Short mmCIF file of C-alpha atoms and ligand atoms in Angstrom, two decimals:
data_model
loop_
_atom_site.label_atom_id
_atom_site.label_comp_id
_atom_site.label_asym_id
_atom_site.label_seq_id
_atom_site.Cartn_x
_atom_site.Cartn_y
_atom_site.Cartn_z
CA UNK X 1 -17.85 -17.87 117.73
CA UNK X 2 -19.03 -16.87 121.18
CA UNK X 3 -20.58 -13.75 119.62
CA UNK X 4 -22.47 -15.92 117.18
CA UNK X 5 -23.57 -18.15 120.03
CA UNK X 6 -24.95 -15.16 121.87
CA UNK X 7 -26.82 -13.91 118.80
CA UNK X 8 -30.47 -15.13 119.07
CA UNK X 9 -30.99 -14.41 115.35
CA UNK X 10 -28.16 -16.80 114.62
CA UNK X 11 -30.03 -19.55 116.46
CA UNK X 12 -33.17 -18.86 114.47
CA UNK X 13 -31.17 -19.41 111.29
CA UNK X 14 -29.11 -22.39 112.45
CA UNK X 15 -31.83 -24.57 114.00
CA UNK X 16 -33.61 -25.17 110.64
CA UNK X 17 -30.23 -25.84 109.01
CA UNK X 18 -29.36 -28.54 111.58
CA UNK X 19 -32.86 -30.05 111.21
CA UNK X 20 -32.50 -30.18 107.42
CA UNK X 21 -29.07 -31.80 107.69
CA UNK X 22 -30.40 -34.54 109.97
CA UNK X 23 -33.49 -35.07 107.80
CA UNK X 24 -31.14 -35.41 104.80
CA UNK X 25 -29.21 -38.17 106.60
CA UNK X 26 -32.44 -39.96 107.45
CA UNK X 27 -33.65 -39.66 103.84
CA UNK X 28 -30.49 -41.04 102.32
CA UNK X 29 -30.37 -43.88 104.83
CA UNK X 30 -27.11 -42.63 106.43
CA UNK X 31 -29.06 -42.61 109.70
CA UNK X 32 -31.60 -45.42 109.45
CA UNK X 33 -34.53 -46.14 111.77
CA UNK X 34 -33.27 -46.64 115.34
CA UNK X 35 -29.88 -44.94 114.68
CA UNK X 36 -28.63 -42.90 117.61
CA UNK X 37 -27.89 -39.26 117.07
CA UNK X 38 -24.66 -37.64 118.28
CA UNK X 39 -24.80 -36.12 121.75
CA UNK X 40 -25.81 -32.49 121.88
CA UNK X 41 -22.29 -31.61 123.05
CA UNK X 42 -20.66 -33.39 120.05
CA UNK X 43 -23.01 -31.88 117.48
CA UNK X 44 -22.70 -28.40 119.05
CA UNK X 45 -18.92 -28.64 118.69
CA UNK X 46 -19.27 -29.87 115.10
CA UNK X 47 -21.55 -26.97 114.10
CA UNK X 48 -19.78 -24.39 116.26
CA UNK X 49 -22.98 -23.54 118.07
CA UNK X 50 -24.24 -23.77 121.65
CA UNK X 51 -25.79 -26.95 123.05
CA UNK X 52 -29.05 -25.03 123.50
CA UNK X 53 -29.21 -24.57 119.73
CA UNK X 54 -28.71 -28.28 119.09
CA UNK X 55 -31.26 -29.14 121.79
CA UNK X 56 -33.75 -26.82 120.06
CA UNK X 57 -33.13 -28.62 116.72
CA UNK X 58 -33.61 -32.06 118.34
CA UNK X 59 -36.82 -30.87 120.00
CA UNK X 60 -38.09 -29.65 116.66
CA UNK X 61 -37.37 -33.05 115.05
CA UNK X 62 -39.01 -34.79 117.99
CA UNK X 63 -42.11 -32.65 117.54
CA UNK X 64 -42.17 -33.42 113.82
CA UNK X 65 -41.92 -37.15 114.56
CA UNK X 66 -38.47 -37.88 113.06
CA UNK X 67 -36.82 -38.70 116.38
CA UNK X 68 -37.75 -40.45 119.57
CA UNK X 69 -36.12 -40.40 123.02
CA UNK X 70 -36.15 -42.47 126.10
CA UNK X 71 -35.35 -41.23 129.59
CA UNK X 72 -31.59 -40.83 129.98
CA UNK X 73 -30.80 -42.15 126.48
CA UNK X 74 -29.66 -40.23 123.40
CA UNK X 75 -32.19 -39.29 120.77
CA UNK X 76 -32.58 -41.81 117.97
CA UNK X 77 -34.24 -41.94 114.59
CA UNK X 78 -37.81 -43.11 114.96
CA UNK X 79 -38.35 -46.76 114.09
CA UNK X 80 -41.02 -48.34 111.94
CA UNK X 81 -41.25 -45.95 109.00
CA UNK X 82 -39.99 -45.92 105.44
CA UNK X 83 -37.21 -43.33 104.98
CA UNK X 84 -37.93 -43.24 101.24
CA UNK X 85 -41.27 -41.63 102.03
CA UNK X 86 -39.27 -38.64 103.23
CA UNK X 87 -37.78 -37.89 99.81
CA UNK X 88 -38.08 -34.24 98.99
CA UNK X 89 -41.16 -33.16 97.02
CA UNK X 90 -39.26 -32.73 93.79
CA UNK X 91 -37.88 -36.29 94.00
CA UNK X 92 -41.37 -37.71 94.32
CA UNK X 93 -43.76 -38.53 91.53
CA UNK X 94 -45.39 -35.43 90.03
CA UNK X 95 -48.41 -34.37 92.07
CA UNK X 96 -51.77 -35.10 90.47
CA UNK X 97 -53.08 -32.18 88.39
CA UNK X 98 -55.08 -29.51 90.22
CA UNK X 99 -58.73 -30.53 90.26
CA UNK X 100 -61.17 -27.67 90.62
CA UNK X 101 -64.92 -27.70 91.01
CA UNK X 102 -66.99 -26.61 88.00
CA UNK X 103 -67.24 -23.21 89.71
CA UNK X 104 -63.46 -22.98 90.12
CA UNK X 105 -62.94 -24.10 86.56
CA UNK X 106 -65.22 -21.35 85.25
CA UNK X 107 -63.22 -18.72 87.15
CA UNK X 108 -60.08 -19.62 85.20
CA UNK X 109 -61.53 -18.04 82.05
CA UNK X 110 -62.05 -14.60 83.63
CA UNK X 111 -59.69 -11.80 82.75
CA UNK X 112 -58.41 -9.94 85.80
CA UNK X 113 -57.06 -6.43 85.16
CA UNK X 114 -53.54 -5.91 86.44
CA UNK X 115 -53.15 -3.91 89.67
CA UNK X 116 -51.52 -0.92 87.96
CA UNK X 117 -49.38 1.59 89.81
CA UNK X 118 -51.28 4.87 89.47
CA UNK X 119 -48.34 6.85 90.87
CA UNK X 120 -46.41 6.17 87.66
CA UNK X 121 -49.11 7.86 85.61
CA UNK X 122 -49.57 11.57 85.00
CA UNK X 123 -53.35 11.18 85.02
CA UNK X 124 -55.06 7.88 85.77
CA UNK X 125 -58.71 8.01 84.71
CA UNK X 126 -59.44 4.61 86.27
CA UNK X 127 -63.09 4.41 87.18
CA UNK X 128 -63.84 3.32 90.76
CA UNK X 129 -60.91 5.04 92.49
CA UNK X 130 -61.62 7.97 94.83
CA UNK X 131 -59.29 10.74 96.02
CA UNK X 132 -57.87 9.76 99.42
CA UNK X 133 -58.05 13.44 100.41
CA UNK X 134 -61.86 13.27 100.16
CA UNK X 135 -62.08 10.64 102.90
CA UNK X 136 -63.50 12.17 106.11
CA UNK X 137 -60.58 10.98 108.23
CA UNK X 138 -61.31 13.01 111.37
CA UNK X 139 -65.04 12.27 111.49
CA UNK X 140 -64.44 8.58 110.72
CA UNK X 141 -61.79 8.36 113.42
CA UNK X 142 -64.28 9.88 115.86
CA UNK X 143 -66.87 7.28 114.90
CA UNK X 144 -64.34 4.44 115.29
CA UNK X 145 -63.17 5.80 118.66
CA UNK X 146 -66.74 6.19 119.92
CA UNK X 147 -67.41 2.58 118.91
CA UNK X 148 -64.31 1.32 120.69
CA UNK X 149 -65.28 3.22 123.87
CA UNK X 150 -68.63 1.46 123.95
CA UNK X 151 -67.11 -1.97 123.87
CA UNK X 152 -69.48 -4.61 125.25
CA UNK X 153 -68.20 -6.83 128.08
CA UNK X 154 -68.23 -9.82 125.77
CA UNK X 155 -66.99 -10.13 122.19
CA UNK X 156 -69.51 -12.20 120.31
CA UNK X 157 -70.57 -12.91 116.75
CA UNK X 158 -73.04 -10.40 115.37
CA UNK X 159 -76.28 -11.05 113.49
CA UNK X 160 -75.31 -12.34 110.00
CA UNK X 161 -77.57 -9.69 108.41
CA UNK X 162 -75.66 -6.92 110.18
CA UNK X 163 -75.69 -4.86 113.34
CA UNK X 164 -79.16 -3.67 114.30
CA UNK X 165 -77.76 -0.16 114.92
CA UNK X 166 -76.44 0.04 111.37
CA UNK X 167 -79.55 -1.42 109.80
CA UNK X 168 -81.70 1.11 111.68
CA UNK X 169 -79.37 3.92 110.61
CA UNK X 170 -79.50 2.72 106.98
CA UNK X 171 -83.28 2.44 107.13
CA UNK X 172 -83.44 6.15 108.01
CA UNK X 173 -80.77 7.13 105.50
CA UNK X 174 -82.42 5.27 102.60
CA UNK X 175 -85.73 6.94 103.39
CA UNK X 176 -84.20 10.44 103.59
CA UNK X 177 -81.78 10.12 100.67
CA UNK X 178 -83.58 7.82 98.25
CA UNK X 179 -87.21 7.86 99.41
CA UNK X 180 -86.94 4.13 99.97
CA UNK X 181 -89.05 2.62 102.74
CA UNK X 182 -88.26 -0.80 104.17
CA UNK X 183 -88.24 -2.77 107.40
CA UNK X 184 -84.97 -3.24 109.27
CA UNK X 185 -85.30 -7.01 108.68
CA UNK X 186 -85.14 -6.45 104.93
CA UNK X 187 -81.65 -4.92 105.16
CA UNK X 188 -78.60 -7.17 104.86
CA UNK X 189 -75.21 -5.56 105.44
CA UNK X 190 -72.61 -7.02 103.06
CA UNK X 191 -68.92 -6.57 102.28
CA UNK X 192 -69.51 -4.23 99.35
CA UNK X 193 -72.00 -4.67 96.50
CA UNK X 194 -69.84 -7.48 95.23
CA UNK X 195 -70.77 -9.73 98.12
CA UNK X 196 -74.41 -8.74 97.63
CA UNK X 197 -74.22 -9.93 94.02
CA UNK X 198 -72.53 -13.15 95.07
CA UNK X 199 -75.18 -13.74 97.73
CA UNK X 200 -77.97 -13.27 95.15
CA UNK X 201 -76.26 -15.59 92.67
CA UNK X 202 -75.85 -18.31 95.30
CA UNK X 203 -79.44 -18.04 96.50
CA UNK X 204 -81.25 -17.57 93.22
CA UNK X 205 -79.31 -19.31 90.47
CA UNK X 206 -78.71 -22.89 89.47
CA UNK X 207 -76.27 -23.80 86.69
CA UNK X 208 -78.02 -23.29 83.35
CA UNK X 209 -80.43 -20.60 84.67
CA UNK X 210 -80.78 -17.48 82.57
CA UNK X 211 -79.92 -13.96 83.73
CA UNK X 212 -80.96 -10.87 81.79
CA UNK X 213 -78.23 -8.23 81.78
CA UNK X 214 -77.65 -4.84 80.21
CA UNK X 215 -75.25 -4.72 77.26
CA UNK X 216 -72.73 -3.18 77.95
CA UNK X 217 -72.61 -4.14 81.60
CA UNK X 218 -70.60 -4.06 84.84
CA UNK X 219 -68.02 -6.79 84.42
CA UNK X 220 -67.94 -8.12 87.97
CA UNK X 221 -71.70 -8.65 87.96
CA UNK X 222 -71.41 -10.64 84.74
CA UNK X 223 -68.56 -12.74 86.09
CA UNK X 224 -70.52 -13.46 89.29
CA UNK X 225 -73.44 -14.85 87.29
CA UNK X 226 -71.26 -16.80 84.87
CA UNK X 227 -69.31 -18.26 87.79
CA UNK X 228 -72.62 -19.54 89.17
CA UNK X 229 -73.11 -21.36 85.86
CA UNK X 230 -75.78 -18.99 84.54
CA UNK X 231 -76.45 -18.23 80.90
CA UNK X 232 -76.43 -14.49 80.16
CA UNK X 233 -79.14 -12.84 78.07
CA UNK X 234 -77.63 -9.46 77.10
CA UNK X 235 -80.14 -6.77 76.14
CA UNK X 236 -79.18 -3.58 74.34
CA UNK X 237 -79.16 -0.23 76.10
CA UNK X 238 -80.36 3.07 74.65
CA UNK X 239 -81.40 6.50 75.99
CA UNK X 240 -84.20 4.90 78.02
CA UNK X 241 -81.93 2.34 79.66
CA UNK X 242 -82.15 -1.39 79.01
CA UNK X 243 -84.48 -2.37 76.19
CA UNK X 244 -87.29 -4.43 77.61
CA UNK X 245 -88.66 -5.74 74.30
CA UNK X 246 -86.10 -8.54 74.43
CA UNK X 247 -87.14 -9.81 77.88
CA UNK X 248 -87.57 -13.56 77.93
CA UNK X 249 -87.96 -16.37 80.46
CA UNK X 250 -85.16 -15.96 83.04
CA UNK X 251 -84.54 -16.34 86.77
CA UNK X 252 -82.98 -12.97 87.35
CA UNK X 253 -82.30 -9.59 85.83
CA UNK X 254 -79.47 -7.25 86.78
CA UNK X 255 -79.95 -3.54 86.00
CA UNK X 256 -78.52 -0.11 86.88
CA UNK X 257 -81.70 1.95 86.29
CA UNK X 258 -80.63 5.21 87.97
CA UNK X 259 -77.42 5.51 85.96
CA UNK X 260 -76.70 2.75 83.50
CA UNK X 261 -73.21 1.40 83.87
CA UNK X 262 -71.26 2.39 81.84
CA UNK X 263 -73.31 4.46 79.34
CA UNK X 264 -75.13 6.58 81.92
CA UNK X 265 -78.72 6.56 80.68
CA UNK X 266 -81.65 6.57 83.11
CA UNK X 267 -84.26 3.85 82.71
CA UNK X 268 -87.55 5.41 81.68
CA UNK X 269 -90.73 4.90 83.71
CA UNK X 270 -92.23 2.92 80.84
CA UNK X 271 -89.33 0.47 80.78
CA UNK X 272 -89.34 0.22 84.60
CA UNK X 273 -93.00 -0.76 84.51
CA UNK X 274 -92.34 -3.32 81.78
CA UNK X 275 -89.43 -4.82 83.70
CA UNK X 276 -91.46 -5.12 86.91
CA UNK X 277 -94.44 -6.58 85.08
CA UNK X 278 -92.10 -9.15 83.48
CA UNK X 279 -90.64 -10.04 86.90
CA UNK X 280 -94.12 -10.55 88.37
CA UNK X 281 -95.27 -12.58 85.38
CA UNK X 282 -92.26 -14.87 85.29
CA UNK X 283 -91.52 -15.00 89.03
CA UNK X 284 -88.03 -13.59 88.43
CA UNK X 285 -86.11 -11.21 90.63
CA UNK X 286 -84.61 -7.89 89.56
CA UNK X 287 -81.34 -6.75 91.12
CA UNK X 288 -81.30 -2.96 91.14
CA UNK X 289 -77.68 -1.83 91.51
CA UNK X 290 -77.85 1.76 92.79
CA UNK X 291 -74.07 2.06 92.91
CA UNK X 292 -73.78 5.85 92.49
CA UNK X 293 -77.29 7.05 93.37
CA UNK X 294 -75.82 9.83 95.55
CA UNK X 295 -74.35 11.68 92.58
CA UNK X 296 -76.86 13.68 90.53
CA UNK X 297 -75.73 16.85 88.83
CA UNK X 298 -77.97 18.23 86.10
CA UNK X 299 -81.00 16.18 86.98
CA UNK X 300 -83.54 15.60 89.74
CA UNK X 301 -82.92 12.56 91.97
CA UNK X 302 -84.40 9.46 90.42
CA UNK X 303 -86.45 7.30 92.78
CA UNK X 304 -85.23 3.73 92.91
CA UNK X 305 -87.05 1.02 90.98
CA UNK X 306 -87.64 -0.64 94.35
CA UNK X 307 -90.24 2.05 95.14
CA UNK X 308 -92.43 0.98 92.23
CA UNK X 309 -92.30 -2.68 93.15
CA UNK X 310 -95.49 -4.00 94.68
CA UNK X 311 -94.74 -7.60 93.89
CA UNK X 312 -91.63 -7.99 96.04
CA UNK X 313 -89.46 -8.77 93.06
CA UNK X 314 -86.73 -6.11 93.47
CA UNK X 315 -83.50 -6.58 95.38
CA UNK X 316 -81.95 -3.16 95.97
CA UNK X 317 -78.15 -2.96 96.19
CA UNK X 318 -76.24 -0.01 97.70
CA UNK X 319 -72.59 0.65 98.58
CA UNK X 320 -70.30 3.18 100.26
CA UNK X 321 -67.65 2.56 97.60
CA UNK X 322 -68.52 5.81 95.79
CA UNK X 323 -69.21 7.98 98.84
CA UNK X 324 -66.65 6.93 101.47
CA UNK X 325 -64.14 4.44 100.14
CA UNK X 326 -64.07 1.26 98.07
CA UNK X 327 -61.56 -0.09 100.59
CA UNK X 328 -64.08 -0.19 103.45
CA UNK X 329 -65.99 -3.03 101.76
CA UNK X 330 -69.35 -1.93 103.10
CA UNK X 331 -72.56 -2.36 101.18
CA UNK X 332 -76.20 -3.27 101.81
CA UNK X 333 -79.05 -5.15 100.24
CA UNK X 334 -82.72 -4.37 100.71
CA UNK X 335 -84.42 -7.65 99.96
CA UNK X 336 -88.07 -8.68 99.68
CA UNK X 337 -89.16 -10.03 103.12
CA UNK X 338 -89.26 -13.62 101.87
CA UNK X 339 -85.54 -13.49 101.10
CA UNK X 340 -84.40 -12.25 104.54
CA UNK X 341 -83.96 -15.66 106.12
CA UNK X 342 -82.15 -17.31 103.17
CA UNK X 343 -79.85 -14.25 103.00
CA UNK X 344 -79.10 -14.50 106.71
CA UNK X 345 -78.26 -18.21 106.42
CA UNK X 346 -76.06 -17.71 103.34
CA UNK X 347 -74.22 -14.75 104.85
CA UNK X 348 -73.58 -16.77 108.01
CA UNK X 349 -71.84 -19.44 105.96
CA UNK X 350 -69.91 -16.91 103.87
CA UNK X 351 -68.22 -15.02 106.70
CA UNK X 352 -70.52 -15.04 109.77
CA UNK X 353 -71.04 -11.29 109.28
CA UNK X 354 -69.39 -8.09 108.06
CA UNK X 355 -66.77 -6.80 110.56
CA UNK X 356 -68.61 -5.30 113.57
CA UNK X 357 -66.27 -2.39 114.27
CA UNK X 358 -66.79 -0.86 110.82
CA UNK X 359 -70.53 -1.54 110.97
CA UNK X 360 -70.93 0.18 114.34
CA UNK X 361 -68.71 3.07 113.28
CA UNK X 362 -70.74 3.53 110.10
CA UNK X 363 -73.95 3.51 112.19
CA UNK X 364 -72.50 6.23 114.46
CA UNK X 365 -71.33 8.14 111.38
CA UNK X 366 -74.83 8.12 109.90
CA UNK X 367 -76.59 8.86 113.22
CA UNK X 368 -74.40 11.90 113.91
CA UNK X 369 -75.35 13.41 110.55
CA UNK X 370 -71.71 13.18 109.40
CA UNK X 371 -72.49 10.84 106.52
CA UNK X 372 -75.02 13.08 104.83
CA UNK X 373 -72.79 16.13 105.40
CA UNK X 374 -69.92 14.19 103.84
CA UNK X 375 -72.03 13.08 100.88
CA UNK X 376 -73.02 16.70 100.22
CA UNK X 377 -69.36 17.72 100.37
CA UNK X 378 -68.09 15.01 98.00
CA UNK X 379 -70.99 15.66 95.65
CA UNK X 380 -69.81 19.28 95.40
CA UNK X 381 -66.17 18.26 94.97
CA UNK X 382 -66.99 15.72 92.30
CA UNK X 383 -69.29 18.24 90.65
CA UNK X 384 -66.26 20.54 90.35
CA UNK X 385 -64.11 17.74 88.92
CA UNK X 386 -66.84 16.85 86.46
CA UNK X 387 -67.15 20.49 85.35
CA UNK X 388 -63.36 20.68 84.87
CA UNK X 389 -63.42 17.48 82.80
CA UNK X 390 -66.31 18.55 80.59
CA UNK X 391 -64.79 22.00 80.02
CA UNK X 392 -61.38 20.53 79.17
CA UNK X 393 -62.90 17.95 76.78
CA UNK X 394 -64.85 20.69 75.06
CA UNK X 395 -61.86 23.03 74.85
CA UNK X 396 -59.21 20.54 73.73
CA UNK X 397 -61.16 17.86 71.91
CA UNK X 398 -64.27 19.77 70.88
CA UNK X 399 -65.98 18.03 68.01
CA UNK X 400 -63.62 15.05 67.99
CA UNK X 401 -65.45 13.38 70.86
CA UNK X 402 -68.99 12.57 71.99
CA UNK X 403 -69.49 12.57 75.74
CA UNK X 404 -72.36 10.57 77.25
CA UNK X 405 -73.66 9.83 80.74
CA UNK X 406 -72.36 13.01 82.36
CA UNK X 407 -75.52 13.94 84.29
CA UNK X 408 -74.83 11.61 87.17
CA UNK X 409 -72.24 9.35 88.74
CA UNK X 410 -68.48 9.61 88.85
CA UNK X 411 -67.57 8.75 85.27
CA UNK X 412 -68.45 9.69 81.73
CA UNK X 413 -68.11 7.76 78.50
CA UNK X 414 -66.06 9.55 75.88
CA UNK X 415 -66.41 8.24 72.32
CA UNK X 416 -63.37 9.12 70.22
CA UNK X 417 -65.26 9.76 67.01
CA UNK X 418 -62.27 9.61 64.67
CA UNK X 419 -60.58 6.53 66.13
CA UNK X 420 -61.74 3.20 64.71
CA UNK X 421 -61.72 0.16 66.96
CA UNK X 422 -58.83 -1.26 64.90
CA UNK X 423 -56.57 1.41 66.35
CA UNK X 424 -57.56 0.67 69.97
CA UNK X 425 -54.45 -1.32 70.78
CA UNK X 426 -52.18 1.36 69.36
CA UNK X 427 -54.08 4.06 71.24
CA UNK X 428 -53.80 2.35 74.62
CA UNK X 429 -50.13 1.63 74.02
CA UNK X 430 -49.50 5.30 73.28
CA UNK X 431 -51.59 6.38 76.27
CA UNK X 432 -49.51 4.24 78.57
CA UNK X 433 -46.30 5.59 77.07
CA UNK X 434 -47.33 9.20 77.79
CA UNK X 435 -48.49 8.40 81.35
CA UNK X 436 -52.24 8.33 80.78
CA UNK X 437 -54.44 5.70 82.40
CA UNK X 438 -57.26 5.13 79.89
CA UNK X 439 -59.85 2.35 79.98
CA UNK X 440 -61.90 1.06 77.06
CA UNK X 441 -65.67 0.81 77.13
CA UNK X 442 -65.52 -1.81 74.38
CA UNK X 443 -64.46 -4.55 76.83
CA UNK X 444 -67.79 -4.13 78.67
CA UNK X 445 -69.81 -5.26 75.63
CA UNK X 446 -70.99 -8.84 75.36
CA UNK X 447 -71.18 -10.55 72.00
CA UNK X 448 -74.84 -10.52 71.02
CA UNK X 449 -76.88 -10.62 67.80
CA UNK X 450 -78.83 -7.51 68.86
CA UNK X 451 -75.84 -5.35 69.80
CA UNK X 452 -72.84 -4.99 67.54
CA UNK X 453 -69.70 -3.91 69.36
CA UNK X 454 -68.75 -0.25 68.91
CA UNK X 455 -66.87 0.61 65.71
CA UNK X 456 -65.01 3.42 67.38
CA UNK X 457 -62.98 3.55 70.55
CA UNK X 458 -64.85 4.67 73.65
CA UNK X 459 -63.35 5.40 77.05
CA UNK X 460 -64.85 5.02 80.53
CA UNK X 461 -63.38 8.11 82.15
CA UNK X 462 -63.44 8.13 85.95
CA UNK X 463 -62.53 11.46 87.52
CA UNK X 464 -63.20 11.09 91.26
CA UNK X 465 -59.59 10.36 92.21
CA UNK X 466 -58.01 13.30 90.36
CA UNK X 467 -57.47 16.97 91.12
CA UNK X 468 -59.01 19.42 88.66
CA UNK X 469 -55.48 20.36 87.60
CA UNK X 470 -54.58 16.75 86.78
CA UNK X 471 -57.86 16.29 84.93
CA UNK X 472 -57.13 19.26 82.66
CA UNK X 473 -53.52 18.16 82.25
CA UNK X 474 -54.66 14.64 81.35
CA UNK X 475 -57.19 15.85 78.78
CA UNK X 476 -54.55 18.09 77.15
CA UNK X 477 -52.21 15.13 76.93
CA UNK X 478 -55.00 13.00 75.46
CA UNK X 479 -55.62 15.66 72.82
CA UNK X 480 -51.93 15.78 71.85
CA UNK X 481 -51.71 12.02 71.78
CA UNK X 482 -54.79 11.76 69.54
CA UNK X 483 -53.33 14.37 67.19
CA UNK X 484 -50.13 12.27 66.91
CA UNK X 485 -52.14 9.11 66.38
CA UNK X 486 -54.25 10.66 63.60
CA UNK X 487 -51.07 11.95 61.94
CA UNK X 488 -49.58 8.43 61.89
CA UNK X 489 -50.65 6.06 59.14
CA UNK X 490 -52.73 3.11 60.28
CA UNK X 491 -50.44 0.16 61.05
CA UNK X 492 -52.66 -2.46 59.50
CA UNK X 493 -54.42 -0.81 56.59
CA UNK X 494 -56.48 -3.74 55.38
CA UNK X 495 -58.23 -3.93 58.76
CA UNK X 496 -59.65 -0.42 58.83
CA UNK X 497 -63.36 0.31 58.64
CA UNK X 498 -65.21 3.54 58.18
CA UNK X 499 -65.87 4.74 61.70
CA UNK X 500 -69.46 5.50 62.60
CA UNK X 501 -70.20 8.72 64.48
CA UNK X 502 -70.42 6.90 67.79
CA UNK X 503 -70.79 3.49 69.37
CA UNK X 504 -74.08 1.86 68.42
CA UNK X 505 -75.56 1.75 71.91
CA UNK X 506 -74.38 5.07 73.30
CA UNK X 507 -77.20 6.59 75.32
C1 PLP Y 1 -71.99 -0.92 88.51
C2 PLP Y 1 -71.24 -1.01 89.79
N1 PLP Y 1 -71.81 -1.57 90.85
C3 PLP Y 1 -71.18 -1.64 92.04
C4 PLP Y 1 -69.92 -1.13 92.20
C5 PLP Y 1 -69.27 -1.10 93.56
O1 PLP Y 1 -68.89 -2.31 94.00
P1 PLP Y 1 -68.46 -2.56 95.51
O2 PLP Y 1 -69.54 -2.06 96.42
O3 PLP Y 1 -68.30 -4.03 95.57
O4 PLP Y 1 -67.18 -1.82 95.74
C6 PLP Y 1 -69.26 -0.58 91.12
C7 PLP Y 1 -67.89 -0.11 91.29
O5 PLP Y 1 -67.21 0.32 90.47
C8 PLP Y 1 -69.95 -0.50 89.89
O6 PLP Y 1 -69.39 0.07 88.84
#
């Protein structure tokens, strides 16, 4: 017993137990309002604990308002309250149903992919992941350390639009890397592109407003607009990017002109001009998501749409999620000057500002030249991965697949020409069973009269997190699995269609 008394952990466990026991007596009426509690000595003996432990329990109940004390007198149950109100939650009437705002209610309909454990897979082709080994740990650590050494004497909230040092560094970087010219005041540092999209939706959309989007499209952008209550106008995508002949009255348009997500086409100059003319005519804004602009392989860099915009209609969106890490949550908007102040006010309400340490470190990282050196290095590494993937697909799957969107970015779309959509479920089940992480392109299509969903299965194949060896291994396994699938009769014969050569909107 004395050992237990001396054990501080024991006290931590016993104090709540004593409190609960006394609350139980109060609840059941065994100790009514005004009832005196046993002395600390008596209760300590009863529980086999020290008096200090009992005193701690009484103090806790005093603090919670169950007990009261007077100088020199024993603690007693507080008077003037209804003990029945203390019944445990489950004894009370059921709580009223959760009531969400319209925004909250809309979120309930969104599918959220499970957080899968990539380590259990032989090859996980999940798009968006990067190889941890590619992260410039030493250079980043140096930038963080340099930032910490230059700590100001006072810790204060930063400018909601971001640290001036980072915005100046980004201004230079965007000019050098993308040919984009802007004022520092036009840059808003955000927690990844996702916050940039959310900021735009909050500032530019009212429930019922229309948003023109590419079909297929980046899911989180769609969900952001739908959550804001917008109506989506999906326009088909072909080799020239989003088709502009379907443009109609809308508040906003969201496009990925440098590398359409997911199909990979580049928006032609003609379509860019039509989109900008539409925006000027209708007073709408265009969000240009340049999510992987740093990765060009077999093509010249494509200047951003923002460069062609004389009417201040384009909001440019960039991120470090493809160059450094998606876990940093660092992104930036370049907004037309008129939007700077509303962005600053909205960002202030969202989170005051993006964490200063990471912002300053990123500024130092850019200023030292490390960022551009790193981008060149990861571009080479991902170029090698891409070459390994394309070679393996050609060697093991040859004419069974059509690959699109391989000129840029960190993913390709692989259409499985012989696999009808009706076998998709079976295919993904088999993939999982053999340790392959495969992701369908079909789920990125929106129902629309102008775009019929693909008749064959297509995969969004991300390769930036895998070694070349694992890529080749994964493709071989995919080939074997497809062979087995083709050799197995279709489970549900009456559902099968004749597969077309490829998905209808493949670029
Ligand atoms: C089209 C598109 N935009 C943006 C992003 C990056 O988002 P974030 O900067 O929020 O990580 C992705 C990531 O996969 C993407 O596919």
